[in-house]
mmCIF file of C-alpha atoms in Angstrom:
data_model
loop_
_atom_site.group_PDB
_atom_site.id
_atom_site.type_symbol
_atom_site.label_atom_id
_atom_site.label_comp_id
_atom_site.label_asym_id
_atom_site.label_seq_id
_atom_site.Cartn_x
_atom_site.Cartn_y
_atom_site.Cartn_z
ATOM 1 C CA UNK Y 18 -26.013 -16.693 -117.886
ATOM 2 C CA UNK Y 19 -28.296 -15.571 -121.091
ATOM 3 C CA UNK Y 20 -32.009 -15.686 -120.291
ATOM 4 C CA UNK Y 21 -32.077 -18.697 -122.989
ATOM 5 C CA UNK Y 22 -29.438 -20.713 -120.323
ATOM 6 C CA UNK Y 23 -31.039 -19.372 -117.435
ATOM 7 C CA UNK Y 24 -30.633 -21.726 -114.223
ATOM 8 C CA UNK Y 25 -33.907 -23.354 -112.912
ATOM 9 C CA UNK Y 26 -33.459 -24.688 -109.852
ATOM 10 C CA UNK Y 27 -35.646 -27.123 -108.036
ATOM 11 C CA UNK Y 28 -34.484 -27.945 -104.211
ATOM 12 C CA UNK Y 29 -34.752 -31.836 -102.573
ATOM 13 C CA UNK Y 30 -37.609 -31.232 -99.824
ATOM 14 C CA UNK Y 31 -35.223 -33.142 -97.352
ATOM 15 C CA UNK Y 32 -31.257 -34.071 -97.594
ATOM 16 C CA UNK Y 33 -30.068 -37.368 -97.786
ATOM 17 C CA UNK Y 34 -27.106 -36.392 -96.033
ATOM 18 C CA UNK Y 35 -27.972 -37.285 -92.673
ATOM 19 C CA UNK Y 36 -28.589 -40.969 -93.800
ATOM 20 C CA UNK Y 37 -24.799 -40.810 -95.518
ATOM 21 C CA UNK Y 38 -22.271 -43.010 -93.654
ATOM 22 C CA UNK Y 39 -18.982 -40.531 -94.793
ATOM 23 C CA UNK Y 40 -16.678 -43.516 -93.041
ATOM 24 C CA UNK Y 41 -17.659 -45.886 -94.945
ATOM 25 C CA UNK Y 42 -17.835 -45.025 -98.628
ATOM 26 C CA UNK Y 43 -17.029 -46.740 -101.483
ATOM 27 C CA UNK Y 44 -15.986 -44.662 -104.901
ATOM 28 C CA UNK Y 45 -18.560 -43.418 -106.843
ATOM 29 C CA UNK Y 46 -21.710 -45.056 -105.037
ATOM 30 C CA UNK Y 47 -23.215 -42.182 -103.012
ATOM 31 C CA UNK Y 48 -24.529 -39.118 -105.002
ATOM 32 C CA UNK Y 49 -25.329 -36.012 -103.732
ATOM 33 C CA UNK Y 50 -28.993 -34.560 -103.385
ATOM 34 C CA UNK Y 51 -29.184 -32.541 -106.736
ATOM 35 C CA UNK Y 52 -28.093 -32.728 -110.614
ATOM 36 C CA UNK Y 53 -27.459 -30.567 -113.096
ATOM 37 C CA UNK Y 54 -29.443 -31.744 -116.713
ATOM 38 C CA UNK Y 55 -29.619 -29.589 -119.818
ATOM 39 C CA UNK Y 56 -30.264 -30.832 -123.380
ATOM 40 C CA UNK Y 57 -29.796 -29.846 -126.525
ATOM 41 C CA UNK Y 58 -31.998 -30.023 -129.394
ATOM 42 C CA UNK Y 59 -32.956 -27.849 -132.333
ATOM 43 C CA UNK Y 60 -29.499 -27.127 -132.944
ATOM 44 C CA UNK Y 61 -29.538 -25.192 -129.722
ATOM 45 C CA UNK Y 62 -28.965 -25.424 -125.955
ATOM 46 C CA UNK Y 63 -31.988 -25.306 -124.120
ATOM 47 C CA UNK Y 64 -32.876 -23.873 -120.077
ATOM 48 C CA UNK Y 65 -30.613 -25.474 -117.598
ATOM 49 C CA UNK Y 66 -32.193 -27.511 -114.339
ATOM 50 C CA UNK Y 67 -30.815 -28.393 -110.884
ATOM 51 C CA UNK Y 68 -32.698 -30.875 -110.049
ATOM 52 C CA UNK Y 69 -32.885 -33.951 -107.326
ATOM 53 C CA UNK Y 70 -30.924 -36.843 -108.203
ATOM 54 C CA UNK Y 71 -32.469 -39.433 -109.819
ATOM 55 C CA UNK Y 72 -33.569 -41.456 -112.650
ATOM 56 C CA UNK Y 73 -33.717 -40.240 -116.097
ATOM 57 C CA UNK Y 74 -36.466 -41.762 -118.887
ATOM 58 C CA UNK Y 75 -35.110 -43.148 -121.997
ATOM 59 C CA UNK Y 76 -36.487 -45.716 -124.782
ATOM 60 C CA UNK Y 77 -34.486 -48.721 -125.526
ATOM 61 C CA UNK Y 78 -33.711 -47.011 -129.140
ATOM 62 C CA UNK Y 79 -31.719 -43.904 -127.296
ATOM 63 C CA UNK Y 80 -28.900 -43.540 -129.923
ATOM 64 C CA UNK Y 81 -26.348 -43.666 -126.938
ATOM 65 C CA UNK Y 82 -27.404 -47.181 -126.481
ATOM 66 C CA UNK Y 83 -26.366 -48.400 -129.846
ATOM 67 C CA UNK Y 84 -23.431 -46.394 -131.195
ATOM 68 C CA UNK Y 85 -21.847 -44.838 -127.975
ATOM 69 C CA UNK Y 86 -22.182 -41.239 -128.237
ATOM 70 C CA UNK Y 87 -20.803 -40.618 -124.589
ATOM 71 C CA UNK Y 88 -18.424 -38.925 -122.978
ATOM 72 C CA UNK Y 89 -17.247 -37.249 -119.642
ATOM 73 C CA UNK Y 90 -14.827 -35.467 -117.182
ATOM 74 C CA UNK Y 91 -13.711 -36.024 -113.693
ATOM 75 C CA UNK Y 92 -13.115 -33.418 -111.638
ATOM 76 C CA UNK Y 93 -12.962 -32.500 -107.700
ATOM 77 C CA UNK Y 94 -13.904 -30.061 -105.333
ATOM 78 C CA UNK Y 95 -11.844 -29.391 -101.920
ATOM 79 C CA UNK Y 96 -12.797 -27.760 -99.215
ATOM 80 C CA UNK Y 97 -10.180 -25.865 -96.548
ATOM 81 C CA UNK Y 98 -9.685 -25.704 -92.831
ATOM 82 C CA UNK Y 99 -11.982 -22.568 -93.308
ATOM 83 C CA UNK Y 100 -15.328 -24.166 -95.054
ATOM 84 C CA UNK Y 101 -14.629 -22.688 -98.096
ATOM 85 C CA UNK Y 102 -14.325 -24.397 -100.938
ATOM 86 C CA UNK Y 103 -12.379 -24.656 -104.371
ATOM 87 C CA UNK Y 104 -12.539 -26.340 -107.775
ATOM 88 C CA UNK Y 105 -9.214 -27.371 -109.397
ATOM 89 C CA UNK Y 106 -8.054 -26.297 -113.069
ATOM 90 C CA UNK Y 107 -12.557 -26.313 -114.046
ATOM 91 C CA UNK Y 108 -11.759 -24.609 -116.953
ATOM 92 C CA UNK Y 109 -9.289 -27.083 -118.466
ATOM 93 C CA UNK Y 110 -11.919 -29.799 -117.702
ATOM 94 C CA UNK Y 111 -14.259 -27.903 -119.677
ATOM 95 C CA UNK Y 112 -11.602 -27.297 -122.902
ATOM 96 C CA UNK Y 113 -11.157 -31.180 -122.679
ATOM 97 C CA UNK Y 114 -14.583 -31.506 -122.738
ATOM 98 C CA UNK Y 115 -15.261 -29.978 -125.573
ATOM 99 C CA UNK Y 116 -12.663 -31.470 -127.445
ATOM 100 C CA UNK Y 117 -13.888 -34.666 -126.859
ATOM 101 C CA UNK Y 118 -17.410 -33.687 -127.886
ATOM 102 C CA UNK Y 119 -16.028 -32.618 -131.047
ATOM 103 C CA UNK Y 120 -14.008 -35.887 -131.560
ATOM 104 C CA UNK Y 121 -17.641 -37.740 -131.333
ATOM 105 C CA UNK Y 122 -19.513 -35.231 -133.829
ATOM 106 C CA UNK Y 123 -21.365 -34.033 -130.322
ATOM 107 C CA UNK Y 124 -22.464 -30.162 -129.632
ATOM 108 C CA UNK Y 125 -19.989 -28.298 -127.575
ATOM 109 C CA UNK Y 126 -21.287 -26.973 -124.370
ATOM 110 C CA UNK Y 127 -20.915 -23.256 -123.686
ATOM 111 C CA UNK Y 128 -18.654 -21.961 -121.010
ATOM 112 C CA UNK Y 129 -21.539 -20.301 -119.510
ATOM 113 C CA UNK Y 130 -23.316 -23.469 -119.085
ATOM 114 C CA UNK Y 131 -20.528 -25.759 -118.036
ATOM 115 C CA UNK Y 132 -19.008 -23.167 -115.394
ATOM 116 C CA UNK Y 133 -21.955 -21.869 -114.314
ATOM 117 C CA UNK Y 134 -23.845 -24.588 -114.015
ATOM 118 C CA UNK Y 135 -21.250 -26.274 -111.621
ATOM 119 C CA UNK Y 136 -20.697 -23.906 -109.916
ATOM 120 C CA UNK Y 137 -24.172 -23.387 -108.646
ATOM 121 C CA UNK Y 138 -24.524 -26.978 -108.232
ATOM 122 C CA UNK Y 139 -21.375 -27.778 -106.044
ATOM 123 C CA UNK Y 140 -22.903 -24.242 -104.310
ATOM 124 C CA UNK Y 141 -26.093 -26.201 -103.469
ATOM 125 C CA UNK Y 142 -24.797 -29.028 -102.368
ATOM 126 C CA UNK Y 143 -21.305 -27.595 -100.561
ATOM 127 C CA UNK Y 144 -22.322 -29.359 -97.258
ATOM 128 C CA UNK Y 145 -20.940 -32.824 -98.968
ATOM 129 C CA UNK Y 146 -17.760 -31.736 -99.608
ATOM 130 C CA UNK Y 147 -16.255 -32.859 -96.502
ATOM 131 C CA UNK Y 148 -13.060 -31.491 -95.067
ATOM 132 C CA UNK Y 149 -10.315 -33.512 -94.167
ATOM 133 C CA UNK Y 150 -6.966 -35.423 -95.686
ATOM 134 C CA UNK Y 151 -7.911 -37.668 -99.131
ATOM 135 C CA UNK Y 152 -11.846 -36.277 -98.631
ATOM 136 C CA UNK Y 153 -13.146 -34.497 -101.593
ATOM 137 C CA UNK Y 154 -16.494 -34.117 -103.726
ATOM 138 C CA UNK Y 155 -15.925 -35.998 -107.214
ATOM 139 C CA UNK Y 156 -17.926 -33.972 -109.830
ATOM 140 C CA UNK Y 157 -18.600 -36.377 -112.931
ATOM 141 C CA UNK Y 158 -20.011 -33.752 -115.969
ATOM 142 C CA UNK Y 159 -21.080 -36.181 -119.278
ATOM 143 C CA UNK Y 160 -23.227 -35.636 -122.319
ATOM 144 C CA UNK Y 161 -24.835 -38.696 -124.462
ATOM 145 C CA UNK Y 162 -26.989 -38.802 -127.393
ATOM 146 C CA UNK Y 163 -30.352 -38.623 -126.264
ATOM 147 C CA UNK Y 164 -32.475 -39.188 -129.729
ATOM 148 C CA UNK Y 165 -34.607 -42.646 -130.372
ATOM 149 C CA UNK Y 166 -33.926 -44.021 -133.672
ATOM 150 C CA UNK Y 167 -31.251 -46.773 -134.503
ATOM 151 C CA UNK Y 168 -30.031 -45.155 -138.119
ATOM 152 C CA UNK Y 169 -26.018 -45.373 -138.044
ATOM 153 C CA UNK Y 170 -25.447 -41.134 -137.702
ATOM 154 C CA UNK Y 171 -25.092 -38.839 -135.099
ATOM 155 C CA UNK Y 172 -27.785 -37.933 -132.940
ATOM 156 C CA UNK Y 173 -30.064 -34.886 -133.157
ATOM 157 C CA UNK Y 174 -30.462 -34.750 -129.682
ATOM 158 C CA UNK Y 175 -27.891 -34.859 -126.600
ATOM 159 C CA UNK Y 176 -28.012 -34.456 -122.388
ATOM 160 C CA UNK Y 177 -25.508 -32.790 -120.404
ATOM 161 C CA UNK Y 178 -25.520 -33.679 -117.424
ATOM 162 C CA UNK Y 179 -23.145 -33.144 -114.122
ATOM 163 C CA UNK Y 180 -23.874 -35.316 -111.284
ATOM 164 C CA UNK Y 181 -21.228 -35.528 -107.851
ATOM 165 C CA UNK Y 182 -20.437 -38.152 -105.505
ATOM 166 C CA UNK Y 183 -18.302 -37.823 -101.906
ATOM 167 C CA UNK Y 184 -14.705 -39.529 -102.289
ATOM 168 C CA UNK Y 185 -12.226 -40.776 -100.339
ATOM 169 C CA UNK Y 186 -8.415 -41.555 -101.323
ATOM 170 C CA UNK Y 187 -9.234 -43.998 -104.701
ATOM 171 C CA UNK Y 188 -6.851 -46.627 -103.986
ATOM 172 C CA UNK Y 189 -5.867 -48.425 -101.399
ATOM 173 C CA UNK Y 190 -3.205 -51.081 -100.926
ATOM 174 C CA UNK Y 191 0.380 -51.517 -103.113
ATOM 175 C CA UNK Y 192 -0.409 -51.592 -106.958
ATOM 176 C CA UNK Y 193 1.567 -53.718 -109.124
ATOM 177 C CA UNK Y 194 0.882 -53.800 -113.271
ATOM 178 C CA UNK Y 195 1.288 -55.711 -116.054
ATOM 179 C CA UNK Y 196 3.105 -54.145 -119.141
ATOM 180 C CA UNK Y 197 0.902 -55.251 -122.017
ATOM 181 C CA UNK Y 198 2.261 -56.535 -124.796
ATOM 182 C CA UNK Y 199 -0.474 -57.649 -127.024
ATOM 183 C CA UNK Y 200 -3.622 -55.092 -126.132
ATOM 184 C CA UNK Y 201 -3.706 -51.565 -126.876
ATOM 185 C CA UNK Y 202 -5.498 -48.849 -124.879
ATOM 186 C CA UNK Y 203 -5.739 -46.779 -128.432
ATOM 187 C CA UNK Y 204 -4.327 -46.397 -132.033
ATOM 188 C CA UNK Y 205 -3.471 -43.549 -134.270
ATOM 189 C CA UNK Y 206 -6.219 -41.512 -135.300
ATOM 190 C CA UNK Y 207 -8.989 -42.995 -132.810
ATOM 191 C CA UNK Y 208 -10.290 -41.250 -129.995
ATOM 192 C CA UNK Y 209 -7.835 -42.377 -127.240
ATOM 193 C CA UNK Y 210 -7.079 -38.284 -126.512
ATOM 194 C CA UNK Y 211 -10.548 -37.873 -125.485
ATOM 195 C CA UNK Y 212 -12.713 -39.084 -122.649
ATOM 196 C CA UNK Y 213 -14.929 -41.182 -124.472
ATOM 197 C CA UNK Y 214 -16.967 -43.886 -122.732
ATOM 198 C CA UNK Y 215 -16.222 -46.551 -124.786
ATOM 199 C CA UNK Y 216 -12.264 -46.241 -124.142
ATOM 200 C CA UNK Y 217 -12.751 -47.446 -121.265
ATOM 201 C CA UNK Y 218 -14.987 -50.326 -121.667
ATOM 202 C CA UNK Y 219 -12.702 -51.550 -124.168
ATOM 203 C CA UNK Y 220 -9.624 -51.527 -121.052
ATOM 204 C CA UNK Y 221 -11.790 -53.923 -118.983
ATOM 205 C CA UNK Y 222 -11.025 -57.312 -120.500
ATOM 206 C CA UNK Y 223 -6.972 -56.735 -120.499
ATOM 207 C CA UNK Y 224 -7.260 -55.261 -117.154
ATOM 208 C CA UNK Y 225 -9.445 -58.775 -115.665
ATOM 209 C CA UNK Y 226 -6.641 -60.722 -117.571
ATOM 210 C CA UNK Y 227 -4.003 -58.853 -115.326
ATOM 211 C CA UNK Y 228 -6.114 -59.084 -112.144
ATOM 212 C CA UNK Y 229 -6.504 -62.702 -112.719
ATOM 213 C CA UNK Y 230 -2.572 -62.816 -112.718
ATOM 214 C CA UNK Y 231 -2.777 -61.166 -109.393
ATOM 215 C CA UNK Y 232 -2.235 -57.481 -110.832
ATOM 216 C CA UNK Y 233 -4.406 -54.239 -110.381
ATOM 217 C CA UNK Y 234 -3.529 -52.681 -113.442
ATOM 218 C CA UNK Y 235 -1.513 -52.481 -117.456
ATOM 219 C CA UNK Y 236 0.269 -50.111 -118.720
ATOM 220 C CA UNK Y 237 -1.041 -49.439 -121.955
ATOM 221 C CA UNK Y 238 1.756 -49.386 -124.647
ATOM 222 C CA UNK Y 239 1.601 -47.963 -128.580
ATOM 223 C CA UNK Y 240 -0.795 -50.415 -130.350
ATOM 224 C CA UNK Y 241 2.304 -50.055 -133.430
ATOM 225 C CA UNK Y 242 4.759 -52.013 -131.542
ATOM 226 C CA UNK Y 243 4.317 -52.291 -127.696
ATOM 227 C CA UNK Y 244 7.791 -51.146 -127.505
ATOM 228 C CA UNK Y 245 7.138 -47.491 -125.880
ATOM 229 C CA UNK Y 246 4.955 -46.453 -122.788
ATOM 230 C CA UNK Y 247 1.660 -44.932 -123.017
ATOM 231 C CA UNK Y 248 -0.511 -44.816 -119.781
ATOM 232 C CA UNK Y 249 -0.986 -46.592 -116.612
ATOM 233 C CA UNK Y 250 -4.637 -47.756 -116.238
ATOM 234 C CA UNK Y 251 -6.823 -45.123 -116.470
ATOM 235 C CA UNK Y 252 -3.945 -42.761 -115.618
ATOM 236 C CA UNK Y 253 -1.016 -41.041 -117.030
ATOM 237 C CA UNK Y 254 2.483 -42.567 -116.137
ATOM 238 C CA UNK Y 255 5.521 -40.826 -114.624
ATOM 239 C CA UNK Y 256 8.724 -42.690 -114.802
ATOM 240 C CA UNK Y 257 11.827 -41.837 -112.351
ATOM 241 C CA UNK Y 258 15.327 -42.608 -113.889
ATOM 242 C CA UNK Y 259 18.195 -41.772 -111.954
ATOM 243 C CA UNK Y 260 17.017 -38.327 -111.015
ATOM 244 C CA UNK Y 261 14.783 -36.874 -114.080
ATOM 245 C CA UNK Y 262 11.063 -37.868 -114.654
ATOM 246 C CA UNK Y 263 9.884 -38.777 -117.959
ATOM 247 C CA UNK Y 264 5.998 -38.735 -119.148
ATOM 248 C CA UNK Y 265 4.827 -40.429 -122.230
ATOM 249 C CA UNK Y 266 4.302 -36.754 -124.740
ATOM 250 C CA UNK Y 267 0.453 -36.011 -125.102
ATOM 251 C CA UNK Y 268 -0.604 -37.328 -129.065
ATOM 252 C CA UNK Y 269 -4.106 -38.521 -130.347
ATOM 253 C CA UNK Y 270 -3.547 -41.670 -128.222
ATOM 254 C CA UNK Y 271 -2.977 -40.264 -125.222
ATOM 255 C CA UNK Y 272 -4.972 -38.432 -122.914
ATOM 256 C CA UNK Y 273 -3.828 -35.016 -122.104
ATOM 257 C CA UNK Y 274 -4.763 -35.230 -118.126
ATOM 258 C CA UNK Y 275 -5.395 -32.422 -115.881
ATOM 259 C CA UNK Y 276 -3.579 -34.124 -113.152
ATOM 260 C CA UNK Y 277 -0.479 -34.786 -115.609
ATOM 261 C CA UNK Y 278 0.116 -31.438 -116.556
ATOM 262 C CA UNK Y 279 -0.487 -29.434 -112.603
ATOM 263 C CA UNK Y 280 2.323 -32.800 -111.982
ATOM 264 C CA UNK Y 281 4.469 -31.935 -114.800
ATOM 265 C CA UNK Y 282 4.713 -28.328 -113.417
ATOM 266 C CA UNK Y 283 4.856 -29.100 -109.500
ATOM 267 C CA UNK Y 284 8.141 -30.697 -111.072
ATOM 268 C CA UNK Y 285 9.114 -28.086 -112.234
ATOM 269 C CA UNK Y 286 8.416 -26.126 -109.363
ATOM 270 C CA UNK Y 287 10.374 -28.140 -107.065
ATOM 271 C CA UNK Y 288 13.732 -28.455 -109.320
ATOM 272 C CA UNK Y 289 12.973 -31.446 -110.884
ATOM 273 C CA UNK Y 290 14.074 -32.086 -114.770
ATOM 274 C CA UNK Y 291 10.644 -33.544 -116.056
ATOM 275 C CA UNK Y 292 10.862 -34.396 -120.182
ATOM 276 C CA UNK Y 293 8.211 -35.031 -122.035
ATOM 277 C CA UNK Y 294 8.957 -37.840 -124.471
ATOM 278 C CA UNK Y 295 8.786 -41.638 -126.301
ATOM 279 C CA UNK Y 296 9.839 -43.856 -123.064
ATOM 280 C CA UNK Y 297 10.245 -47.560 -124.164
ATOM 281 C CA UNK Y 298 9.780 -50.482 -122.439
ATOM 282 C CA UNK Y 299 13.582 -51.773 -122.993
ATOM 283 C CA UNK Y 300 14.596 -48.575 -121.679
ATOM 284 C CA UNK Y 301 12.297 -49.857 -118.192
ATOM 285 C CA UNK Y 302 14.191 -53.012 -118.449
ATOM 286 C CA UNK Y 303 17.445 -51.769 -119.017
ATOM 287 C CA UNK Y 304 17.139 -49.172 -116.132
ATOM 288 C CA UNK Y 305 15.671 -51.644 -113.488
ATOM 289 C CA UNK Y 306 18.441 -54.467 -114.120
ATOM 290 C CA UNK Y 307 20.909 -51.072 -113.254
ATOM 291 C CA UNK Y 308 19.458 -49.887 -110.719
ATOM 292 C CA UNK Y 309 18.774 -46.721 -111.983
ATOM 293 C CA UNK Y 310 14.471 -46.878 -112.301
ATOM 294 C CA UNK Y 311 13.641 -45.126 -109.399
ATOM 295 C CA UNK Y 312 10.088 -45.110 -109.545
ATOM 296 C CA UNK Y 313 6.939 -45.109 -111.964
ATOM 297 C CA UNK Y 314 3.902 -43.445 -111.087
ATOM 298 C CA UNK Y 315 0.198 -42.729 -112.194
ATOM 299 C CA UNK Y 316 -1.578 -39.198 -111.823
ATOM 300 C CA UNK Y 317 -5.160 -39.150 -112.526
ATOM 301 C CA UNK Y 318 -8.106 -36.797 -110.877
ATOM 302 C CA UNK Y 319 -9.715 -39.810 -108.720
ATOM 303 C CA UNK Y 320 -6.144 -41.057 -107.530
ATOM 304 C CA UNK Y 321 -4.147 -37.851 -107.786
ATOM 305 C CA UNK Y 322 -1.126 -39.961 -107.988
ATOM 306 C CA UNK Y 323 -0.320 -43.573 -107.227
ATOM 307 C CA UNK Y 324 2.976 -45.124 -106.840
ATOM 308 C CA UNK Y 325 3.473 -48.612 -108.998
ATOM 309 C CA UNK Y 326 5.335 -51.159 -106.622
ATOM 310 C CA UNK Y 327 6.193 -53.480 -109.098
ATOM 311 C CA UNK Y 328 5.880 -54.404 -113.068
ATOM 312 C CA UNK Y 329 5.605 -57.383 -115.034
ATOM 313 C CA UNK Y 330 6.751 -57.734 -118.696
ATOM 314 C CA UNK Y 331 6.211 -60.783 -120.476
ATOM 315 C CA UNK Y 332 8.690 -63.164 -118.299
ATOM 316 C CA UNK Y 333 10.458 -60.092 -116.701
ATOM 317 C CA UNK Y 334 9.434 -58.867 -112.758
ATOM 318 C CA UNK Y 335 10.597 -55.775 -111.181
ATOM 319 C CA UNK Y 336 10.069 -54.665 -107.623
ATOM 320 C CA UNK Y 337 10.651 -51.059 -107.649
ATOM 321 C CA UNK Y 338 12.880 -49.679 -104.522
ATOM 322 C CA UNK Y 339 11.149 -48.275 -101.433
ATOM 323 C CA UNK Y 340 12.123 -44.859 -101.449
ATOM 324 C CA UNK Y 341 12.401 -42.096 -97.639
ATOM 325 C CA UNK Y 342 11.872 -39.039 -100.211
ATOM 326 C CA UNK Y 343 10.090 -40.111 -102.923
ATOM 327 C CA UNK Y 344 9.056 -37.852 -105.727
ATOM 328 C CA UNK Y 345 5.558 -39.475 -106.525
ATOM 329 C CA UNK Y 346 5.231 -38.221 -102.076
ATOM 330 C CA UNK Y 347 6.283 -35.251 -102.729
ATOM 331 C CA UNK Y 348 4.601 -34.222 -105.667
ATOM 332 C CA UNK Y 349 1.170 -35.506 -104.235
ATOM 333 C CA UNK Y 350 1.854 -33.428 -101.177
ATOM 334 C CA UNK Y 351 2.451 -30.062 -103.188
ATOM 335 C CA UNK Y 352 -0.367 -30.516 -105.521
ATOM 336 C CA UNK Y 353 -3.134 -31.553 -102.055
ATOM 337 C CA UNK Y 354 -1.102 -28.732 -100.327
ATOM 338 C CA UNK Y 355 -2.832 -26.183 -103.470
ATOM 339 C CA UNK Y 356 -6.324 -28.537 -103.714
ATOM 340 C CA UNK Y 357 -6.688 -28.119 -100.081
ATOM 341 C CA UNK Y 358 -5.709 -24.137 -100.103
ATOM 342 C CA UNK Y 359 -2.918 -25.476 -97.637
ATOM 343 C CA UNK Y 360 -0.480 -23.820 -99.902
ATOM 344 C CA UNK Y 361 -0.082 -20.626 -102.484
ATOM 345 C CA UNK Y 362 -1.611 -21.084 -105.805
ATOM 346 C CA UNK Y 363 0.473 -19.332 -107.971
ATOM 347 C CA UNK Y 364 -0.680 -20.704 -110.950
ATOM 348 C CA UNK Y 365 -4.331 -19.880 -110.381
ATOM 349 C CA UNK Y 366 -5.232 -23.255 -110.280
ATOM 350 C CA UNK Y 367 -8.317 -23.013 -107.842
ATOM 351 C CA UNK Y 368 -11.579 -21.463 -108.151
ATOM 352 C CA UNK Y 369 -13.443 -20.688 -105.223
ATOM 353 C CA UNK Y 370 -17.317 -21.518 -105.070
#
């Protein structure tokens, strides 16, 4: 760190980890004693503070308010049978990152800021990241315009901020999904590569539709024609025909997931042809009324990956088969087996606090 992103931190006086039920969390809900805050203004970064988690102060005319200057990463840390413990891929979260901040006419944050910085706060607060299968710390980094003032331009005036929360496994119980057909996640030249806030907002109406038809998720399809495959939820989708996987190709629609592309090479790893390419939904169709749809997965950081049990399309219902040796298992398995350092990274994957 430069003396002008020097590190100030300022300690809790007393843990609130004693007080933390770690059976009985629920995702995202419990934070971690500190936070990392650091904003920019002047057309420059200023210090950097670990601080206790809390509140922050802003006025009701706090730009991020009223024309959505947000955005954000998710990201884990694992620790091993040993007590040490590892980030996954942090600097690819921090290239996204900055993408994304450029997409929304934001600052970029400096490497030295963004790797530092979380390091030294996952290094504070190490004694939440529990070991154990599905148990991980969830580190949420995310910037937002910060300046008062409701004139329609970008703001003068951002915070970045990284705050962490315990996790266990995301979810729980068989997922089914709707295939939409009418609503789009995003459209050519929008913002759907990048992890902007409102993307997600915007998936919440479709998504209560679904649940009210007794589904947990959509797969997002090209806002065009909704004839070809996009992403699963909040995730990236896999599909399994015969015995290749296909992935929807990363474009300016699609986000280009951490998750996706350590699963797109744990494929490869393990023999498996993976393509990267336009997968429509007759193609689904066609393949489940042969038999030969195998399985379709998502892979995300909070859920790793999660096996779809069944898809609806317009009048058309699909229970996928229940597979012995399934590659959506076996993929998971590899990728923990690296997360947890269970396994050899020879990608150079993890990062050790």
């Amino acid at each position: 760190m430069t003396n002008t992103h020097a590190i100030v931190i300022d300690k809790v006086k007393e843990s609130k980890i004693a007080k933390t039920d770690f059976d009985n969390l629920t995702f995202g809900k419990t934070f971690t004693d500190h936070m990392l805050e650091c904003t920019w203004r002047d057309g420059e970064w200023q210090s950097v503070e670990i601080k206790p988690y809390g509140p922050i102060e802003v006025e009701p005319s706090c730009k991020v308010f009223h024309y959505g200057q947000a955005i954000f990463e998710g990201m884990k840390a694992f620790k091993d049978a040993t007590g040490d413990v590892f980030l996954f891929r942090p600097e690819d979260n921090w290239q996204r990152f900055n993408a994304s901040a450029k997409r929304l006419a934001m600052p970029e944050v400096p490497e030295e800021i963004f790797m530092e910085g979380l390091k030294k706060l996952v290094a504070l607060d190490k004694d939440w990241v529990r070991y154990g299968e599905g148990l991980s710390l969830y580190l949420r980094p995310f910037m937002i315009s910060s300046e008062n003032g409701v004139a329609a331009a970008p703001s003068t005036e951002y915070k970045f901020m990284i705050i962490m929360s315990p996790a266990f496994a995301y979810y729980k119980g068989d997922v089914r999904v709707i295939i939409a057909s009418e609503f789009s996640r995003a459209a050519d030249g929008g913002v759907g590569y990048a992890k902007a806030a409102g993307n997600y907002a915007a998936s919440f109406y479709p998504n209560n539709l679904a649940i009210q038809e007794g589904y947990q998720q959509v797969i997002w399809t090209d806002a065009a024609s909704h004839e070809y495959l996009e992403e699963a939820g909040t995730m990236n989708i896999f599909v399994r025909i015969g015995d290749s996987l296909f992935t929807a190709p990363h474009n300016d629609r699609i986000l280009n997931g951490v998750t996706r592309r350590s699963v797109i090479q744990m494929a490869k790893d393990h023999g498996i042809h993976v393509e990267e390419r336009r997968i429509s939904v007759n193609e689904i169709r066609e393949a489940a009324k042969d038999g030969s749809l195998k399985e379709i997965f998502g892979s995300g950081t909070a859920a790793v990956i999660v096996p779809i049990k069944g898809f609806k399309h317009k009048d058309f219902k699909y229970e996928l088969p229940q597979l012995d040796d399934s590659y959506a298992s076996r993929l998971k398995e590899a990728l923990k087996d690296i997360q947890y350092n269970r396994a050899e990274d020879k990608h150079g994957w993890r990062v050790k606090i």
